[in-house]
Coordinates of C-alpha atoms in Angstrom, one line a residue:
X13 CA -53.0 -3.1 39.7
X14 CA -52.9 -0.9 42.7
X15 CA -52.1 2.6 41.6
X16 CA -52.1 5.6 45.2
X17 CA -52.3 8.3 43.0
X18 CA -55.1 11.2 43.1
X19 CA -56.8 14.3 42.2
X20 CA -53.8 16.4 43.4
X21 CA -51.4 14.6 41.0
X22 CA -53.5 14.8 38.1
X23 CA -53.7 18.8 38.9
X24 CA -50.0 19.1 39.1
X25 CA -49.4 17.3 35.9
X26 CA -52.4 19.3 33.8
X27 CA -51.0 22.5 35.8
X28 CA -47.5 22.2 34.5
X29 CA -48.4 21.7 31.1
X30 CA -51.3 23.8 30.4
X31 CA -49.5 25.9 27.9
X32 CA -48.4 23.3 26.0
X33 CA -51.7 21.7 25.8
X34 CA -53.4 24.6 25.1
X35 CA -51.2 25.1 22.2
X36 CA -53.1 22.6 20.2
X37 CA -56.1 24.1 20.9
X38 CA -57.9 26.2 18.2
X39 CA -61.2 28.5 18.6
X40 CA -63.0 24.9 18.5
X41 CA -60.9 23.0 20.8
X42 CA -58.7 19.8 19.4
X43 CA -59.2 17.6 16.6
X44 CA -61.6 15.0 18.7
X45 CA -63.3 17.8 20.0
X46 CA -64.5 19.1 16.9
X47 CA -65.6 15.8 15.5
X48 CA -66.6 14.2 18.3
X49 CA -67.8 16.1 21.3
X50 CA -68.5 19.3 20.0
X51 CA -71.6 18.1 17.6
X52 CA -72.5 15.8 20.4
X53 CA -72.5 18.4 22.9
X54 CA -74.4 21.3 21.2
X55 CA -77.4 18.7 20.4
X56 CA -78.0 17.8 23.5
X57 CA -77.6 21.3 24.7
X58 CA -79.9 22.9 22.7
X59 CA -80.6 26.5 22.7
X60 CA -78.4 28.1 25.6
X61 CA -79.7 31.1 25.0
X62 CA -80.1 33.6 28.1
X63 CA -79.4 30.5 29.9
X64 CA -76.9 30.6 33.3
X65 CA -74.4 27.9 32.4
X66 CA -71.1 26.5 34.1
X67 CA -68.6 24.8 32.0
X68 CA -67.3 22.3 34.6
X69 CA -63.4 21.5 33.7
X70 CA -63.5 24.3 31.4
X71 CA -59.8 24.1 30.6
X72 CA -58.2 27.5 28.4
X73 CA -62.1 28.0 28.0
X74 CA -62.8 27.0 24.5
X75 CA -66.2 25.7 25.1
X76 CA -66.9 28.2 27.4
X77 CA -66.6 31.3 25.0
X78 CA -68.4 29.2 21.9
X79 CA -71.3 28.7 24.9
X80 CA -71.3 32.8 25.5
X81 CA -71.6 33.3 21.9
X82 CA -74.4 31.0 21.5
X83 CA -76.3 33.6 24.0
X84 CA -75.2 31.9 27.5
X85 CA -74.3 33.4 30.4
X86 CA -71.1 31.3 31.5
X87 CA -69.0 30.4 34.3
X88 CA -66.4 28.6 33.7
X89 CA -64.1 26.7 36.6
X90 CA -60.8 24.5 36.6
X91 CA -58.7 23.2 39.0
X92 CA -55.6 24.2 37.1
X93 CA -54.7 27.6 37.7
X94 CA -52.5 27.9 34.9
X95 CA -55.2 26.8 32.3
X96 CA -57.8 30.0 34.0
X97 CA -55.0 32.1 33.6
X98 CA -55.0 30.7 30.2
X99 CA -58.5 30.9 30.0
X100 CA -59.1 34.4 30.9
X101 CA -56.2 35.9 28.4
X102 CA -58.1 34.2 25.4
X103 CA -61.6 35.2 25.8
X104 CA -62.8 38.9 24.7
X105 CA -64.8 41.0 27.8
X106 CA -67.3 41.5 25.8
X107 CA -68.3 37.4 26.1
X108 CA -68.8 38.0 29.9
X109 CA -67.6 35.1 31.0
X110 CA -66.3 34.6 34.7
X111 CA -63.8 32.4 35.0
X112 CA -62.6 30.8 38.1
X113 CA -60.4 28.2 40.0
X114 CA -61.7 25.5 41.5
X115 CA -61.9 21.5 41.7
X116 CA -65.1 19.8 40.6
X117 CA -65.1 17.5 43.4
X118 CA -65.9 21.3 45.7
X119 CA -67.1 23.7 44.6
X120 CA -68.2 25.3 48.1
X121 CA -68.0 28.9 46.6
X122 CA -70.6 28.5 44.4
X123 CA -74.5 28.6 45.5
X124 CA -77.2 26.3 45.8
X125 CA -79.5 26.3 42.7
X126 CA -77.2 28.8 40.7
X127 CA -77.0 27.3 37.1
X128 CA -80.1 26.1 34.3
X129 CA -77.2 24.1 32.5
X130 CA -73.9 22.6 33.3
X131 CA -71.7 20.8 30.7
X132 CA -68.2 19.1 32.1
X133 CA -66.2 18.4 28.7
X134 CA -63.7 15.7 29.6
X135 CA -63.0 16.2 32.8
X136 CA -64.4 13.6 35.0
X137 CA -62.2 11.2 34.2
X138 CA -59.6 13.0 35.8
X139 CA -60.9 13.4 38.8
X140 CA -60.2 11.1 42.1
X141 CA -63.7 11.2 43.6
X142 CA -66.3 11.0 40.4
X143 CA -69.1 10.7 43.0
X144 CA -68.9 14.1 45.0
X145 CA -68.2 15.8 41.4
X146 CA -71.4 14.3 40.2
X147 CA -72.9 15.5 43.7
X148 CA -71.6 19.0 43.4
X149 CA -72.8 19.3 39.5
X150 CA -76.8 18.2 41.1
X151 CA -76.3 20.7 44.2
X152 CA -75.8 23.0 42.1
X153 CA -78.4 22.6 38.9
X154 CA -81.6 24.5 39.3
X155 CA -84.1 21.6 39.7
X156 CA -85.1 20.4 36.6
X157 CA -82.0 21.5 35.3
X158 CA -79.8 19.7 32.7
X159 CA -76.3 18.3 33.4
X160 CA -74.3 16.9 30.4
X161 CA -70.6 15.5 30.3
X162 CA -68.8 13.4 28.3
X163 CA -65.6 10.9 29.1
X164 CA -63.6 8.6 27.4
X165 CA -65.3 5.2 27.0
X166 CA -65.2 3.6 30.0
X167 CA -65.6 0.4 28.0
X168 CA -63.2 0.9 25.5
X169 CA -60.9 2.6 26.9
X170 CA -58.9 1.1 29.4
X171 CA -55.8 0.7 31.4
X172 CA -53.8 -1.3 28.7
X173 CA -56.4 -0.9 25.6
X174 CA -54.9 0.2 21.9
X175 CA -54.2 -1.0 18.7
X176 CA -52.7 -4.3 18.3
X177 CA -50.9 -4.2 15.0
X178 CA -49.5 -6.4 12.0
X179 CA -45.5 -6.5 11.7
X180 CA -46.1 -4.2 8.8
X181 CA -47.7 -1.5 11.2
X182 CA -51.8 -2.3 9.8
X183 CA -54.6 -1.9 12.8
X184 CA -55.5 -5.2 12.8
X185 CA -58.0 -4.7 16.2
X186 CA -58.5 -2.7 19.6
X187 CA -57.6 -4.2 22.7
X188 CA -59.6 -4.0 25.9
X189 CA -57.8 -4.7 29.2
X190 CA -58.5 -4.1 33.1
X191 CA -61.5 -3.1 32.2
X192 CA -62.8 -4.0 35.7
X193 CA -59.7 -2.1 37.7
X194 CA -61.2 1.1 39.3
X195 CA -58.3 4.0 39.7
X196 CA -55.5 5.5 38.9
X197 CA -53.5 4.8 35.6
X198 CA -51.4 6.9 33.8
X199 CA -51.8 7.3 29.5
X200 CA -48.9 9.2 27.5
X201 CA -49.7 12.9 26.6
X202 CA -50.7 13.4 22.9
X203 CA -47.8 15.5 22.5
X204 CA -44.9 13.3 23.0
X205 CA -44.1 14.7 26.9
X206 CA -42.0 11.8 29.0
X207 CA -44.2 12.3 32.2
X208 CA -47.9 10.9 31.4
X209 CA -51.7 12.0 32.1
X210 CA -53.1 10.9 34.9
X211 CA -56.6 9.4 34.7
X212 CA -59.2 7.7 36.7
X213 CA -60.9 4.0 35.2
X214 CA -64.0 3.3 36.1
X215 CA -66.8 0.8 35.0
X216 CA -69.7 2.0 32.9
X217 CA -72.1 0.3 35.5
X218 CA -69.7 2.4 38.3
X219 CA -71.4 5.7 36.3
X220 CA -75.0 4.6 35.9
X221 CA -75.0 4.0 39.5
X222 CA -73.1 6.7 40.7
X223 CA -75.5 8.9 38.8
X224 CA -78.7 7.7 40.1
X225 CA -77.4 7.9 43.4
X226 CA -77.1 11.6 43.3
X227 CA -80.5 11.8 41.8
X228 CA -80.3 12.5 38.9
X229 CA -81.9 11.0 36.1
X230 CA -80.4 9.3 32.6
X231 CA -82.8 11.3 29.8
X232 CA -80.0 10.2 26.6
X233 CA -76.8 8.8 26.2
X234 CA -74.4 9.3 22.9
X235 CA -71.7 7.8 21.4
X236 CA -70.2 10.4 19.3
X237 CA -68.7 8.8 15.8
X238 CA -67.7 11.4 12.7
X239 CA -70.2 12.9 10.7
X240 CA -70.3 12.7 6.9
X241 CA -68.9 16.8 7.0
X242 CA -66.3 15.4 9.3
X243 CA -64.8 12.8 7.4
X244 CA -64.8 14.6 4.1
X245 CA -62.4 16.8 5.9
X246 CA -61.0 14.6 8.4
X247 CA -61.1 11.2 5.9
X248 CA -58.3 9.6 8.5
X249 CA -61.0 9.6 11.3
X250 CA -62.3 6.5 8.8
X251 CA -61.3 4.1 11.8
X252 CA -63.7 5.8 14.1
X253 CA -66.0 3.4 13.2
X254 CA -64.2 0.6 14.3
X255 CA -64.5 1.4 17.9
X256 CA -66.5 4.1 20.9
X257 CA -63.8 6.9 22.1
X258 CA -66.3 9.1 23.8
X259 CA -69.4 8.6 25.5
X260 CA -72.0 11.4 26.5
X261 CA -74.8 11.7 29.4
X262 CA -77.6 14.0 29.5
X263 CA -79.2 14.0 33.0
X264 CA -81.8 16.1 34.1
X265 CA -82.3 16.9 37.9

């Protein structure tokens, strides 16, 4: 299952539709990202209060301005210079938030030692070369600083995974495949676009290791399912339950 394809085909694709991704965005993000990742994310943040933060992947900068109004001081960086432009036309001054272009993988322009918290909100998943984004994010974490991302489930979500349904449409259960191919494979966009989303498969072990190597160390890890609050309003997110989407590190350098 030999797939080429890297970090510079994944920009392109998220580059030429950042508007109409961003469209479905709302002052909390998507649907999964308010019942998933945004609880998940904010408890393991804590207080960001006076804190320097960069929002890694930050996208048309959702996350970034709900960090700045929880008191953080926020940089926020993408590789898609369409989603900053984004980015920078939705967020008010007053948040102070400096958003920039840039690929996780290098971030060269930024200093040594410059942030007390960085959070990369699915993102790392679309990257190439995982390892050197996972170096750059410890290079540049004060030391004991805290660096918290989430991805898709490497475990559950695979090259070839879904639903596997009855002939009357019922999810009867979810498929795992390839789980051990590492690379490339491209998913449809959730908004119906012919050309597909480019992401990067790797294995859960891949992670741990990758993430010790750098040197940083595994303090919690969360599998986000919906909150009572969430499913009163969301009661399709039922099947949640069923099966992992997301999963979330906390490491601390």
């Amino acid at each position: 299952m030999k797939n080429e394809l890297g970090t510079e085909e994944a920009i392109k694709r998220w580059d030429k539709y950042a508007e109409l991704l961003a469209s479905s965005y709302g002052e909390n993000g998507d649907l999964h990202r308010e019942i998933f990742l945004n609880p998940a994310l904010f408890n393991l943040m804590g207080s960001v209060n006076n804190k320097r933060v960069l929002d890694a992947g930050c996208g048309e900068g959702y996350l970034s301005r709900m960090i700045a109004k929880a008191g953080g001081s926020v940089t926020g960086v993408d590789y898609s210079p369409n989603m900053v432009q984004l980015a920078m036309s939705r967020s008010l001054e007053e948040l102070k938030i400096s958003f920039l272009h840039g690929n996780c993988e290098n971030l060269s322009f930024l200093q040594d030692k410059t942030f007390d918290l960085i959070v990369s909100n699915m993102v790392i998943q679309d990257l190439s070369d995982y390892e050197m984004a996972i170096s750059e994010m410890y290079r540049l974490l004060v030391d004991g600083g805290t660096f918290i991302f989430s991805i898709l489930h490497p475990c559950f979500v695979t090259p070839g995974s879904g639903w596997v349904k009855s002939d009357a449409g019922e999810k009867l259960y979810w498929k795992v495949d390839n789980y051990f191919y590492e690379g490339a494979y491209n998913q449809m966009f959730p908004i119906g676009q012919e050309e597909k989303v480019l992401f990067f498969h790797r294995t859960l072990s891949s992670y741990v290791n990758t993430i010790v190597r750098a040197g940083f160390q595994i303090e919690e890890m969360v599998e986000p399912k919906p909150s009572v609050e969430m499913l009163e309003k969301y009661p399709s997110f039922e099947e949640d339950f069923r099966c992992s989407d997301f999963l979330v590190f906390k490491l601390r350098k």
